[in-house]
Short mmCIF file of C-alpha atoms and ligand atoms in Angstrom, two decimals:
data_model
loop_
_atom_site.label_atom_id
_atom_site.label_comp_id
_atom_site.label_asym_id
_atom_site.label_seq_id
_atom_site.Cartn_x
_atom_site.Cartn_y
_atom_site.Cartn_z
CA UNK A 1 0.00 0.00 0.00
CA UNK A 2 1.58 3.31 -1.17
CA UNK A 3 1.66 6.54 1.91
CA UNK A 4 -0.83 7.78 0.55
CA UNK A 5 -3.30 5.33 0.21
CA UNK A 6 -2.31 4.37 3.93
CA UNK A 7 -3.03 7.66 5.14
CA UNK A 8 -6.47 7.71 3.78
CA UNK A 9 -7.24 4.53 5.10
CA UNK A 10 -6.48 5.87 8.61
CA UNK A 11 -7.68 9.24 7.98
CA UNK A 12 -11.64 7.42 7.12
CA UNK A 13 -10.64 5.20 10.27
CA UNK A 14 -9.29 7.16 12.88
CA UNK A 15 -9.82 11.13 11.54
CA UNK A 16 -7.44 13.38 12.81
CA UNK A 17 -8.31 15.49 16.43
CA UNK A 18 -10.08 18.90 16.06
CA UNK A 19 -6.97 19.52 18.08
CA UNK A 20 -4.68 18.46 15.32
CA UNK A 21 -6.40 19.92 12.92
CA UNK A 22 -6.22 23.65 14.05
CA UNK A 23 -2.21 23.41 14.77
CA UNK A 24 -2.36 22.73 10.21
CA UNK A 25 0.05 25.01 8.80
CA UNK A 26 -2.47 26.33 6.38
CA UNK A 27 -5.68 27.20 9.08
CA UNK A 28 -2.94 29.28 10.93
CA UNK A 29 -3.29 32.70 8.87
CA UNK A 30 -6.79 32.55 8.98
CA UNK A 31 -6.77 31.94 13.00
CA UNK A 32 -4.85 35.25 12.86
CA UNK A 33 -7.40 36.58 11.65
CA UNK A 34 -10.42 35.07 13.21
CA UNK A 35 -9.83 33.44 16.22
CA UNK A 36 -8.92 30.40 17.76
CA UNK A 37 -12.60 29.71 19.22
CA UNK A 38 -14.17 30.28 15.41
CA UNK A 39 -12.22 28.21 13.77
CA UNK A 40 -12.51 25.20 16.08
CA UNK A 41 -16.17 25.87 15.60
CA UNK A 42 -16.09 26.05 11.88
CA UNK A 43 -13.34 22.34 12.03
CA UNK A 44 -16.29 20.76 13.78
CA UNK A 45 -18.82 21.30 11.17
CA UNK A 46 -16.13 20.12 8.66
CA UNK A 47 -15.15 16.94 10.47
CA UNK A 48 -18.77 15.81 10.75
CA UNK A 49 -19.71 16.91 6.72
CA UNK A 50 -16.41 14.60 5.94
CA UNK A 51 -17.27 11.87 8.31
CA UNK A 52 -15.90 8.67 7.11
CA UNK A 53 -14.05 10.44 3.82
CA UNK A 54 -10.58 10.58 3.34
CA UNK A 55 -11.21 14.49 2.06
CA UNK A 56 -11.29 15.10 5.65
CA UNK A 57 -7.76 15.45 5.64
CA UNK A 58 -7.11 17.60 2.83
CA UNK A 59 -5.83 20.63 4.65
CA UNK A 60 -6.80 23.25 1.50
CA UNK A 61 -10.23 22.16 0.79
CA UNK A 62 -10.42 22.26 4.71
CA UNK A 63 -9.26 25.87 4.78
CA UNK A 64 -11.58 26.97 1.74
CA UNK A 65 -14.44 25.56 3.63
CA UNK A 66 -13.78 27.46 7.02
CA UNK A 67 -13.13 30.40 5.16
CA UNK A 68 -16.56 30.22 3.65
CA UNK A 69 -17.93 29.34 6.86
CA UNK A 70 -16.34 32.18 8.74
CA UNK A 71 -16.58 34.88 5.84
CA UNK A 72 -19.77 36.51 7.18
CA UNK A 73 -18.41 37.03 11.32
CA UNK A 74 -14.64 37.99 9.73
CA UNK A 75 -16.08 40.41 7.73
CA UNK A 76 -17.95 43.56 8.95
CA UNK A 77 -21.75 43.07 8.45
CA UNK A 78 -22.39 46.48 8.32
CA UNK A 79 -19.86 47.40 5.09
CA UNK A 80 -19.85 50.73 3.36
CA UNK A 81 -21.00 50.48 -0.29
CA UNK A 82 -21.50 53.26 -3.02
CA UNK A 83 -24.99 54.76 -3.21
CA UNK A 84 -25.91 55.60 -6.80
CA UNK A 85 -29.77 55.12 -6.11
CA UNK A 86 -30.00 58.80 -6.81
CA UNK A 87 -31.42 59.50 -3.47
CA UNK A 88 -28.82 61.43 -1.39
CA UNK A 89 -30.39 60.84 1.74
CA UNK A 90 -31.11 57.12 1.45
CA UNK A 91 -32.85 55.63 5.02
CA UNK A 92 -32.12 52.52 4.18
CA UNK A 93 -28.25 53.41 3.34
CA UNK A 94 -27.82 55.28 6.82
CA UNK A 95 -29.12 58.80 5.96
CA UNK A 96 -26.92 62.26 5.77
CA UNK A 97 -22.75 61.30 5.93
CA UNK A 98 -21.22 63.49 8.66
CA UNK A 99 -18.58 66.39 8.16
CA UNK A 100 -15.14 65.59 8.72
CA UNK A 101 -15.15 67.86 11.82
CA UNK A 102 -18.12 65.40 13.04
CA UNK A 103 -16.45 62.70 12.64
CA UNK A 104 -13.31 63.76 14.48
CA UNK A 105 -14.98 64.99 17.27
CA UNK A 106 -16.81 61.40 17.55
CA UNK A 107 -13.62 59.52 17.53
CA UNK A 108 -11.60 62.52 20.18
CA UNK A 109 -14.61 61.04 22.53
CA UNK A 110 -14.35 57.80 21.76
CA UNK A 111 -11.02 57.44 22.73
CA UNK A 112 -10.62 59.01 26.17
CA UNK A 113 -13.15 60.07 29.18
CA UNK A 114 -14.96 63.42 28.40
CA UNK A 115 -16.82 65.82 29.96
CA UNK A 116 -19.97 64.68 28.86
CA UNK A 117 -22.11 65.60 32.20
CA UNK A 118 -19.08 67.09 34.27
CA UNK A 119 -18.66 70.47 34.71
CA UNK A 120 -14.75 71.15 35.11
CA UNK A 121 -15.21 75.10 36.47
CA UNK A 122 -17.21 73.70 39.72
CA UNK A 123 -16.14 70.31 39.68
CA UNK A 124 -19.81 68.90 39.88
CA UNK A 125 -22.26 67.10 38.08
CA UNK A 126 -22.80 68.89 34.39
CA UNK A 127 -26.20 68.72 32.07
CA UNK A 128 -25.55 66.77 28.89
CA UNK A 129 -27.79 68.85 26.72
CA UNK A 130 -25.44 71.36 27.55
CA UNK A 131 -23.54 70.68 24.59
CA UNK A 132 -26.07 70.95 22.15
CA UNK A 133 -29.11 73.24 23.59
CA UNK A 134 -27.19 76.62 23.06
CA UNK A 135 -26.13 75.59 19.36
CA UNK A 136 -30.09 75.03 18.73
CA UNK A 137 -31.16 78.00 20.56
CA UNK A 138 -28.76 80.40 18.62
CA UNK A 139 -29.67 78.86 14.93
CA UNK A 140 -33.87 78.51 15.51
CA UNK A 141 -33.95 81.39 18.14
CA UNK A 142 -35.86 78.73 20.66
CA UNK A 143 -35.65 79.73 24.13
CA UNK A 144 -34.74 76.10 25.28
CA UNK A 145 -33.88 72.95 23.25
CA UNK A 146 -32.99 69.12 23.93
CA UNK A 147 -31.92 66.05 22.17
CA UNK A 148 -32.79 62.30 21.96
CA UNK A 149 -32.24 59.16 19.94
CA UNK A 150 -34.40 60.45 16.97
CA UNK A 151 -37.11 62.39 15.69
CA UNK A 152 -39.33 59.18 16.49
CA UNK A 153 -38.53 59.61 20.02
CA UNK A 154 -39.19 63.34 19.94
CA UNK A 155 -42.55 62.98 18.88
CA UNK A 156 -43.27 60.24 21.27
CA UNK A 157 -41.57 61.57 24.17
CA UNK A 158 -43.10 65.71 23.18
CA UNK A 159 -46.63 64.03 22.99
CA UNK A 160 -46.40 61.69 26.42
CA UNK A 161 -44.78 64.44 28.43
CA UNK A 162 -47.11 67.27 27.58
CA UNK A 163 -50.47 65.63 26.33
CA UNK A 164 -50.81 62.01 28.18
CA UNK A 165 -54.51 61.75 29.03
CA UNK A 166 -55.94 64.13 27.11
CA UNK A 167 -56.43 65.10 23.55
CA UNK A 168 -54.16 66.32 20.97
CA UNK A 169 -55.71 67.67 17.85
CA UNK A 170 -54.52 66.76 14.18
CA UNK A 171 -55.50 67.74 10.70
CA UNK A 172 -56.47 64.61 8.62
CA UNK A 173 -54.05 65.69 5.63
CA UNK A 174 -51.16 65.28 8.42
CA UNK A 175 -52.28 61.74 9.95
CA UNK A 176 -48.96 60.44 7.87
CA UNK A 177 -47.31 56.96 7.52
CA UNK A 178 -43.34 57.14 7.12
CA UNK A 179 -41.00 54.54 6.30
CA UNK A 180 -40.46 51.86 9.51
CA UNK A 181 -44.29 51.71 10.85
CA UNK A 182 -44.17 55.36 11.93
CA UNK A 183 -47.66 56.07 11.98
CA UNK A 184 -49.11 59.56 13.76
CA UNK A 185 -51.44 57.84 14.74
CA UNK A 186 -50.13 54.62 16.51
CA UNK A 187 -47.58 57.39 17.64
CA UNK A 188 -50.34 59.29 19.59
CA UNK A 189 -51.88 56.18 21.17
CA UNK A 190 -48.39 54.85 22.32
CA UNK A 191 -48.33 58.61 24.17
CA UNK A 192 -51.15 58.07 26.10
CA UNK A 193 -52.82 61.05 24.24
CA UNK A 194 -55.76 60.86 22.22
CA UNK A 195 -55.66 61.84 18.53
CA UNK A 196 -58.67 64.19 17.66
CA UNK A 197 -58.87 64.16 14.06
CA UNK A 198 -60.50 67.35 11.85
CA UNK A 199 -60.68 68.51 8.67
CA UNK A 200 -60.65 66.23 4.92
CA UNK A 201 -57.69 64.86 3.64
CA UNK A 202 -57.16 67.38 0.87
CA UNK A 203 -58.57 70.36 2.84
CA UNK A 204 -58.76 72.01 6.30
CA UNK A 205 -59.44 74.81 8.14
CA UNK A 206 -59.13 77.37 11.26
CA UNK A 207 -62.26 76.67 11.93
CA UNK A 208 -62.04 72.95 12.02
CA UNK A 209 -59.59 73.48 14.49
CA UNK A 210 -61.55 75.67 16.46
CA UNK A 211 -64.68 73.75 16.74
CA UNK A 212 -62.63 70.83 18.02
CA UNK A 213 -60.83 72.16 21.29
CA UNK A 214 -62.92 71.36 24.75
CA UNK A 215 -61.64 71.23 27.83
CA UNK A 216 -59.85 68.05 27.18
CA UNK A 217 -57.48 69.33 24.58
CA UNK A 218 -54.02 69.28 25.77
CA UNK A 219 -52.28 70.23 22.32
CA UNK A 220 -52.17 71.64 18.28
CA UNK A 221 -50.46 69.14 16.56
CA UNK A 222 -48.91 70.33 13.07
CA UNK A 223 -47.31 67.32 10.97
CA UNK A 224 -44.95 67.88 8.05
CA UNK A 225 -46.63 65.60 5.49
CA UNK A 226 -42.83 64.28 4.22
CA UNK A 227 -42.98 61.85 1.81
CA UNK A 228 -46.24 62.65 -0.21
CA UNK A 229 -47.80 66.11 -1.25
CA UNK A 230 -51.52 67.11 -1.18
CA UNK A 231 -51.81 69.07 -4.85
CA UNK A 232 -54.85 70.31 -6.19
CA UNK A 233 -57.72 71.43 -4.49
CA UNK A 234 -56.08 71.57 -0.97
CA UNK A 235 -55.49 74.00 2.30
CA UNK A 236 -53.81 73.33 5.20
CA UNK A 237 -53.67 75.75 8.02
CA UNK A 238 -50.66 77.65 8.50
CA UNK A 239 -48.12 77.49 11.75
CA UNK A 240 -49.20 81.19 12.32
CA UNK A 241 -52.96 81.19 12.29
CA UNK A 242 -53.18 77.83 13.98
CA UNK A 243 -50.34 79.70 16.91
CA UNK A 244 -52.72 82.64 17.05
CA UNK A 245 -55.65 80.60 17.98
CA UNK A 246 -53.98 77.66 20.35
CA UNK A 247 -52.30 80.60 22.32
CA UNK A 248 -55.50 82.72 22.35
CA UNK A 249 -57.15 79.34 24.28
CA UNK A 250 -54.29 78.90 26.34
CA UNK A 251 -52.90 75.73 24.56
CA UNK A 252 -49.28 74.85 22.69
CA UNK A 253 -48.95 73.57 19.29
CA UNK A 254 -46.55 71.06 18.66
CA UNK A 255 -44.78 71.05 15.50
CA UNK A 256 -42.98 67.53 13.49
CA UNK A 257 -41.19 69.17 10.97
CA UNK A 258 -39.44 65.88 9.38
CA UNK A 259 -36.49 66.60 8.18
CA UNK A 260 -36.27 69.86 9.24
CA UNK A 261 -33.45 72.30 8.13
CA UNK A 262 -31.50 74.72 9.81
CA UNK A 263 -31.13 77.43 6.34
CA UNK A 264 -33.09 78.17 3.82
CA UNK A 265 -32.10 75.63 0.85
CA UNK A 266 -33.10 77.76 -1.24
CA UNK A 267 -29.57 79.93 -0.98
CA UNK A 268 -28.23 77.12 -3.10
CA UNK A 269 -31.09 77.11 -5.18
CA UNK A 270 -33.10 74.51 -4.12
CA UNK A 271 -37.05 74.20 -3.22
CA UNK A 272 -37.82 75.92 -0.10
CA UNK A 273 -38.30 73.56 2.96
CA UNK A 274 -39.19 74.83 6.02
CA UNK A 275 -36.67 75.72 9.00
CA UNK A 276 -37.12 75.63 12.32
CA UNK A 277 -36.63 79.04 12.78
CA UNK A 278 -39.76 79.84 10.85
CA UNK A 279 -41.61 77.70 12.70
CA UNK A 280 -40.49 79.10 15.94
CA UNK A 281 -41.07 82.51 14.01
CA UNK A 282 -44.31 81.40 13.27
CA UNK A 283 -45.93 80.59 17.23
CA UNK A 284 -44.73 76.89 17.38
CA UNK A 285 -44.19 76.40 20.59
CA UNK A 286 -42.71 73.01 19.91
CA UNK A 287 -40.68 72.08 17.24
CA UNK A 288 -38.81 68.50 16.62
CA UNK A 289 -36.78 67.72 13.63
CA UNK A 290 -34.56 64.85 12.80
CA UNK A 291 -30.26 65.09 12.86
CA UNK A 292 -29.84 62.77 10.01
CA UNK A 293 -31.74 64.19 7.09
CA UNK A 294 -31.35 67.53 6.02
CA UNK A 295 -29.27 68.75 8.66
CA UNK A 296 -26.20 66.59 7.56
CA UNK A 297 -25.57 65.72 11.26
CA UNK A 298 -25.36 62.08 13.21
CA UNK A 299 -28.90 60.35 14.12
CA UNK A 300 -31.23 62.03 16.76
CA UNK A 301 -34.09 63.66 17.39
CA UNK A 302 -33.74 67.61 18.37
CA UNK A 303 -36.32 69.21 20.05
CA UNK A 304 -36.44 73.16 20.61
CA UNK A 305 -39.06 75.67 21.74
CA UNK A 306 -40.39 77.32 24.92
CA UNK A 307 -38.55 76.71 28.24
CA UNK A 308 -41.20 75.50 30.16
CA UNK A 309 -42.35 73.03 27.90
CA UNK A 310 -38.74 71.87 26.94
CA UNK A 311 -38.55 71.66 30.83
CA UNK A 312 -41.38 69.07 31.67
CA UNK A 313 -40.01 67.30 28.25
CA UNK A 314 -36.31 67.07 30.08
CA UNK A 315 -38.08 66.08 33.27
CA UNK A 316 -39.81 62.79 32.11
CA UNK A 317 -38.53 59.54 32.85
CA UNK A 318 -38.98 58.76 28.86
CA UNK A 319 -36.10 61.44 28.16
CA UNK A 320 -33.59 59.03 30.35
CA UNK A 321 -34.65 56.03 28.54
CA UNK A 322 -33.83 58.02 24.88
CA UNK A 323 -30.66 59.95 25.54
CA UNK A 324 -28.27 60.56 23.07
CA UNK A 325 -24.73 59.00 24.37
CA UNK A 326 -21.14 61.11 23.90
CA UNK A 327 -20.23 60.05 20.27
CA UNK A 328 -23.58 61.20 19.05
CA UNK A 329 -23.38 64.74 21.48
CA UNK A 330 -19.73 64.91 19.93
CA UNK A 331 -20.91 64.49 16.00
CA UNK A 332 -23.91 66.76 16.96
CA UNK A 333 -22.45 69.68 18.81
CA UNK A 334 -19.55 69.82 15.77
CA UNK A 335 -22.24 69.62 12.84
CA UNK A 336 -24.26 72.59 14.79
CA UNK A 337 -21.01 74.51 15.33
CA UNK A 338 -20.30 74.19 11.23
CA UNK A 339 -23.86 76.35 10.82
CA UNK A 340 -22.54 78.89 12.31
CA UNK A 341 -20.76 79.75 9.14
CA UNK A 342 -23.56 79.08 6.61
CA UNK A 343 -21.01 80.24 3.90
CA UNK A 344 -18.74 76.96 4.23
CA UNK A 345 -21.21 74.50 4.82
CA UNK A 346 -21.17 73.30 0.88
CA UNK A 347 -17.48 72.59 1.54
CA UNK A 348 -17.66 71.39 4.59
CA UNK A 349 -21.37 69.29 5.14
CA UNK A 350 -21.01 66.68 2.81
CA UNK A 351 -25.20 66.26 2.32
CA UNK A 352 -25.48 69.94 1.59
CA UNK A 353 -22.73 69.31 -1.04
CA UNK A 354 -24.09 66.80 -2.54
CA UNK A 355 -27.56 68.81 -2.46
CA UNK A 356 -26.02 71.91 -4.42
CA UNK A 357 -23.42 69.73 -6.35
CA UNK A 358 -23.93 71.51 -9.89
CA UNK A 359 -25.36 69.50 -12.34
CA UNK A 360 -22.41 70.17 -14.98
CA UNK A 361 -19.74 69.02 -12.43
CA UNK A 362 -22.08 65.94 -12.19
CA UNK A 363 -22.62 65.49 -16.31
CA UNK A 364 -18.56 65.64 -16.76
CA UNK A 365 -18.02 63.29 -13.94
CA UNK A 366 -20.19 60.68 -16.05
CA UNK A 367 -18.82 61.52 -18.88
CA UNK A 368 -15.49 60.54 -17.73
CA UNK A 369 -16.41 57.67 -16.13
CA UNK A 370 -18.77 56.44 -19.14
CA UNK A 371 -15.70 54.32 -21.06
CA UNK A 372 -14.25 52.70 -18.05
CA UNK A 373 -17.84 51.12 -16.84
CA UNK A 374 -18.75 51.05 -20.81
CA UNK A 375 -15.30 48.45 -20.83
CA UNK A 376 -16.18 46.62 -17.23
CA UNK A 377 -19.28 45.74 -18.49
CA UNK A 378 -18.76 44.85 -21.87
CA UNK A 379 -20.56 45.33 -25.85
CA UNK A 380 -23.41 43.51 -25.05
CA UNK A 381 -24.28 46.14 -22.46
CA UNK A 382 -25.27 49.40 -23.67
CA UNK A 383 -24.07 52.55 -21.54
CA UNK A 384 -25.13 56.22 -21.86
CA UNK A 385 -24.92 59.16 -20.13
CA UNK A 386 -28.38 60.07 -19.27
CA UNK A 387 -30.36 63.35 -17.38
CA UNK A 388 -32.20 61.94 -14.30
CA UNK A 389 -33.71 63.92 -11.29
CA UNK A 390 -32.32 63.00 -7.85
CA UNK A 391 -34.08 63.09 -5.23
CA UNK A 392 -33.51 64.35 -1.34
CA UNK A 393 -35.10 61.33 0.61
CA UNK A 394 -35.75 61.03 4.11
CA UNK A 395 -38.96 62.80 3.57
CA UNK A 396 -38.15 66.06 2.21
CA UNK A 397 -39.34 67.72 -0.88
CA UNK A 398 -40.94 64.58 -1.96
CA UNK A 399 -42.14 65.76 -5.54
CA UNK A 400 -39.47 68.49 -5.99
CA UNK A 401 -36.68 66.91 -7.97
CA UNK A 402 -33.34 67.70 -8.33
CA UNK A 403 -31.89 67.73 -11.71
CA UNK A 404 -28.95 65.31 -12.33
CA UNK A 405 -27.12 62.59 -14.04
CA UNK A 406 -26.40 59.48 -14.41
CA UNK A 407 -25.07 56.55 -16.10
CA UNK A 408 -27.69 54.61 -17.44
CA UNK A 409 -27.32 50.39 -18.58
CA UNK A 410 -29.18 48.57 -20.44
CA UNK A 411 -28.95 45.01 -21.39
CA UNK A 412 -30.86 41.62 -21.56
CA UNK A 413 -29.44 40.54 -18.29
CA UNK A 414 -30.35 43.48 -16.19
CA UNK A 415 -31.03 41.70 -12.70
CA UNK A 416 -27.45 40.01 -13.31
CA UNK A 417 -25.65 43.15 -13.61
CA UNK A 418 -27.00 44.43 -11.09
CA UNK A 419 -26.26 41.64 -9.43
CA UNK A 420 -22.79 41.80 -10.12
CA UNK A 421 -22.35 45.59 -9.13
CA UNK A 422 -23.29 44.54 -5.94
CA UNK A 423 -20.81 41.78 -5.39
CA UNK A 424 -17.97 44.14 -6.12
CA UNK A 425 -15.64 44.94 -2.89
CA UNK A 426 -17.54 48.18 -1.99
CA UNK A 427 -21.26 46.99 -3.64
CA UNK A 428 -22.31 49.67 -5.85
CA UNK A 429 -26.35 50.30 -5.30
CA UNK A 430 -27.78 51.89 -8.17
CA UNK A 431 -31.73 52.29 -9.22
CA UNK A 432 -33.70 49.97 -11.71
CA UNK A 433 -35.93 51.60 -13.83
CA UNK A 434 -38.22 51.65 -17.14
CA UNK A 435 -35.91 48.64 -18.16
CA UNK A 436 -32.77 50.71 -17.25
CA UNK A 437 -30.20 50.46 -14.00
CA UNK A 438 -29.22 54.07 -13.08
CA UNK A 439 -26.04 55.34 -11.45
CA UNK A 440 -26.79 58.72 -10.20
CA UNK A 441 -23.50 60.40 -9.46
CA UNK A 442 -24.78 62.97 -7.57
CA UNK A 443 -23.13 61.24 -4.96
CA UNK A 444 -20.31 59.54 -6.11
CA UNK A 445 -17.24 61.66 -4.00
CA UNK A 446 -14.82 59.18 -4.67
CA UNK A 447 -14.42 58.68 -8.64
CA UNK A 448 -10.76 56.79 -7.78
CA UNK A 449 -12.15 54.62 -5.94
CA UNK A 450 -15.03 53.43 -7.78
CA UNK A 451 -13.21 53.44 -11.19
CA UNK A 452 -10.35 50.87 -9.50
CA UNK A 453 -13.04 48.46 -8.28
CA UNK A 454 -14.34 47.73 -12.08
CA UNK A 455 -11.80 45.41 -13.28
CA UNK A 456 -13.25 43.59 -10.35
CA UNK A 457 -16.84 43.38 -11.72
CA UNK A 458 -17.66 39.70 -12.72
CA UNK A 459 -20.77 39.65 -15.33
CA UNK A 460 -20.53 36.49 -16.39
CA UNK A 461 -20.46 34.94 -12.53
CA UNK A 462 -23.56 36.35 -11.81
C1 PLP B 501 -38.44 61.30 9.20
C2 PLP B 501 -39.63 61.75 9.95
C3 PLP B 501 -39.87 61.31 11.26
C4 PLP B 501 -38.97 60.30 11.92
O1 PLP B 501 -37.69 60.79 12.13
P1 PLP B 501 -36.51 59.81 12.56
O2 PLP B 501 -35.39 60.74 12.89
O3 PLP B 501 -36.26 58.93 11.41
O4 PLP B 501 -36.99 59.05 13.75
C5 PLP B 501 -40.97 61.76 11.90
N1 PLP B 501 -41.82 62.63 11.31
C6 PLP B 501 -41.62 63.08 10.06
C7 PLP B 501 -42.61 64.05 9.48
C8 PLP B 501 -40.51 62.66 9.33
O5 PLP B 501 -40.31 63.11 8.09
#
């Protein structure tokens, strides 16, 4: 019997020890990388699918398999990718990308203790909003302001604090659903409040308002209606008029704004979307607004208006249970501090650049990127550079498109490409449509990078 054959024969009768197995030359770079305790973990799953086979001690196939096997817990799950989809702030790709200056400060307080609710002056116990709060205060002109996990939370926690109990009253062209099974009015029973309803869904008025409030009202609710537009024959109340009357019976309104933005878009000639300082202009006495959407900032929920309200809002047990922690305060406070020179932010707030990004930087930046992907993809793929309308996401401006555009691909195997842009390195997510798939570049900040990954792209694998 030749070595080999002999070590087969005692490799089906007697396999080697899991033991044995991990000291193999060729597992060692890969328990490096991984970890003793995974690899041991995937070995065992090996040894029993090769029970009884001699491939049980064939050390590559081995290390192929745990590779496999381990490839999804080496690997971070959460991976950045390129987002072509056109829509700049994409929920569903993690929203607005921070400022440099946000994303330094978020590491500084990473790394070492901070003074997150320590006040070094007196030595004692410091307020953790009081990072934030003046920022807001200065740029909506709020008297007070506060912060929580997101603009979820604000609504929940603005609703239970001030209106548990009683009634809060909403116009039916507001009763919105967002993305995520945020619903105002699953919101509103969650708060312990109870959601009077007026008006038609296309139309409503002071009046409906005022025939509503009794003694049980505890609020004015005023919902921006974010991802879908009543056109036509419609009227919806404005902040002012519906201030005028709430104050007049002694009651607040409340204001969602959405996305909420902290300067008029329109200075870089975009649609107008409403700030919070208008609304606080306006009478709100309430206003929340998200930190991830239009502001360009890290996820939260920012809530700013009269002291006494923000007060009771501060005071609830809720608040505790939504806080932001120090990285988030950190990205926050730094995005806030950048709006205090409105001039830099297209330099410096990456979603406002990409918001004003001209549309003939964005047509040559296609055009020089239309024969490399026209080459990765190959003749039987047709490629074109195309006008397109981006869009803002997250809820704002929801029919007001931006122009833009974008490389457009058509071929008989659309799915599969698409396919195949995703399996790249760092997946490339672009939008299907009308028997097209689009990459917007709008967004696309790093042409190097994308342009190296395309000798990568396997068509024919997919
Ligand atoms: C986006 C949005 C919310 C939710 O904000 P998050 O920060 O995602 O929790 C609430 N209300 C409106 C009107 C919105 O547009």
């Amino acid at each position: 019997m030749s070595r080999a054959d002999q070590a087969e024969r005692e490799a089906v009768l007697r396999p080697p020890s899991i033991d044995r197995m991990a000291n193999w030359p060729s597992l060692q770079p890969l328990i490096d990388r991984a970890g003793r305790a995974l690899v041991v973990e995937a070995l065992r799953d090996w040894a029993a699918a090769k029970r009884g086979s001699a491939d049980v001690i064939d050390q590559d196939a081995c290390l192929r398999w745990c590779e496999a096997k381990l490839a999804h817990l080496v690997e971070p799950s959460q991976r950045r990718v390129f987002n072509l989809t056109g829509t700049v702030l994409h929920t569903n790709l993690g929203r607005a990308l921070l400022a440099e200056e946000a994303i330094q400060a978020a590491v500084e307080a990473m790394r070492s203790p901070t003074t997150l609710e320590y006040d070094v002056t007196s030595g004692r116990r410091g307020e953790r909003d009081h990072h934030i709060a003046p920022w807001l205060t200065r740029l909506t002109g709020a008297e007070a302001a506060t912060a929580v996990n997101n603009n979820a939370a604000a609504v929940l926690l603005a609703l239970s604090a001030l209106a548990a109990g009683k009634e809060v009253i909403v116009s039916r062209g507001e009763l919105i659903e967002i993305g995520g099974a945020f619903r105002i009015p699953d919101i509103m029973t969650h708060a312990g409040c109870r959601l009077i309803e007026v008006g038609t869904t296309n139309r409503t008025h002071l009046s409906d308002y005022a025939a509503a409030i009794s003694p049980e009202t505890a609020a004015i609710m005023k919902v921006h209606p974010s991802n879908y537009a009543v056109t036509g024959f419609a009227k919806a109340v404005p902040a002012s008029e519906l201030a005028s009357l709430a104050h007049a019976r002694g009651l607040p309104v409340i204001e969602d704004l959405g996305s909420g933005t902290l300067v008029d878009l329109e200075t870089w000639g975009l649609p107008h979307e409403p700030t919070a300082r208008e609304a606080i202009a306006a009478g709100v006495d309430l206003v929340t607004f998200s930190g991830d959407k239009l502001l360009g900032g890290p996820q939260a929920g920012l809530i700013v208006g009269r002291r006494n309200l923000v007060d009771r809002i501060v005071r609830n047990p809720m608040k505790r249970a939504m806080r932001l922690d120090k990285l988030r305060l950190a990205a926050l406070e730094a995005t806030l501090r950048l709006y205090a020179d409105p001039a830099r932010l297209v330099e410096r707030l990456p979603t406002v650049r990409a918001l004003a990004r001209p549309t003939s930087e964005i047509r040559a930046l296609a055009e020089r990127l239309l024969p490399a992907l026209a080459r990765a993809v190959g003749a039987d793929t047709h490629v074109a550079v195309e006008p397109v309308r981006s869009q803002i996401g997250s809820g704002a401006l929801p029919v007001d498109l931006l122009p833009s555009f974008a490389l457009a691909l058509r071929s008989g195997k659309l799915d599969r490409l698409a396919q195949a842009f995703r399996g790249l390195p760092v997946p490339v997510i672009g939008r299907m449509r009308d028997g097209a798939l689009y990459f917007d570049l709008r967004t696309l900040d790093d042409e190097q990078g994308f342009v190296d990954q395309l000798e990568r792209l396997d068509v024919v694998a997919h």
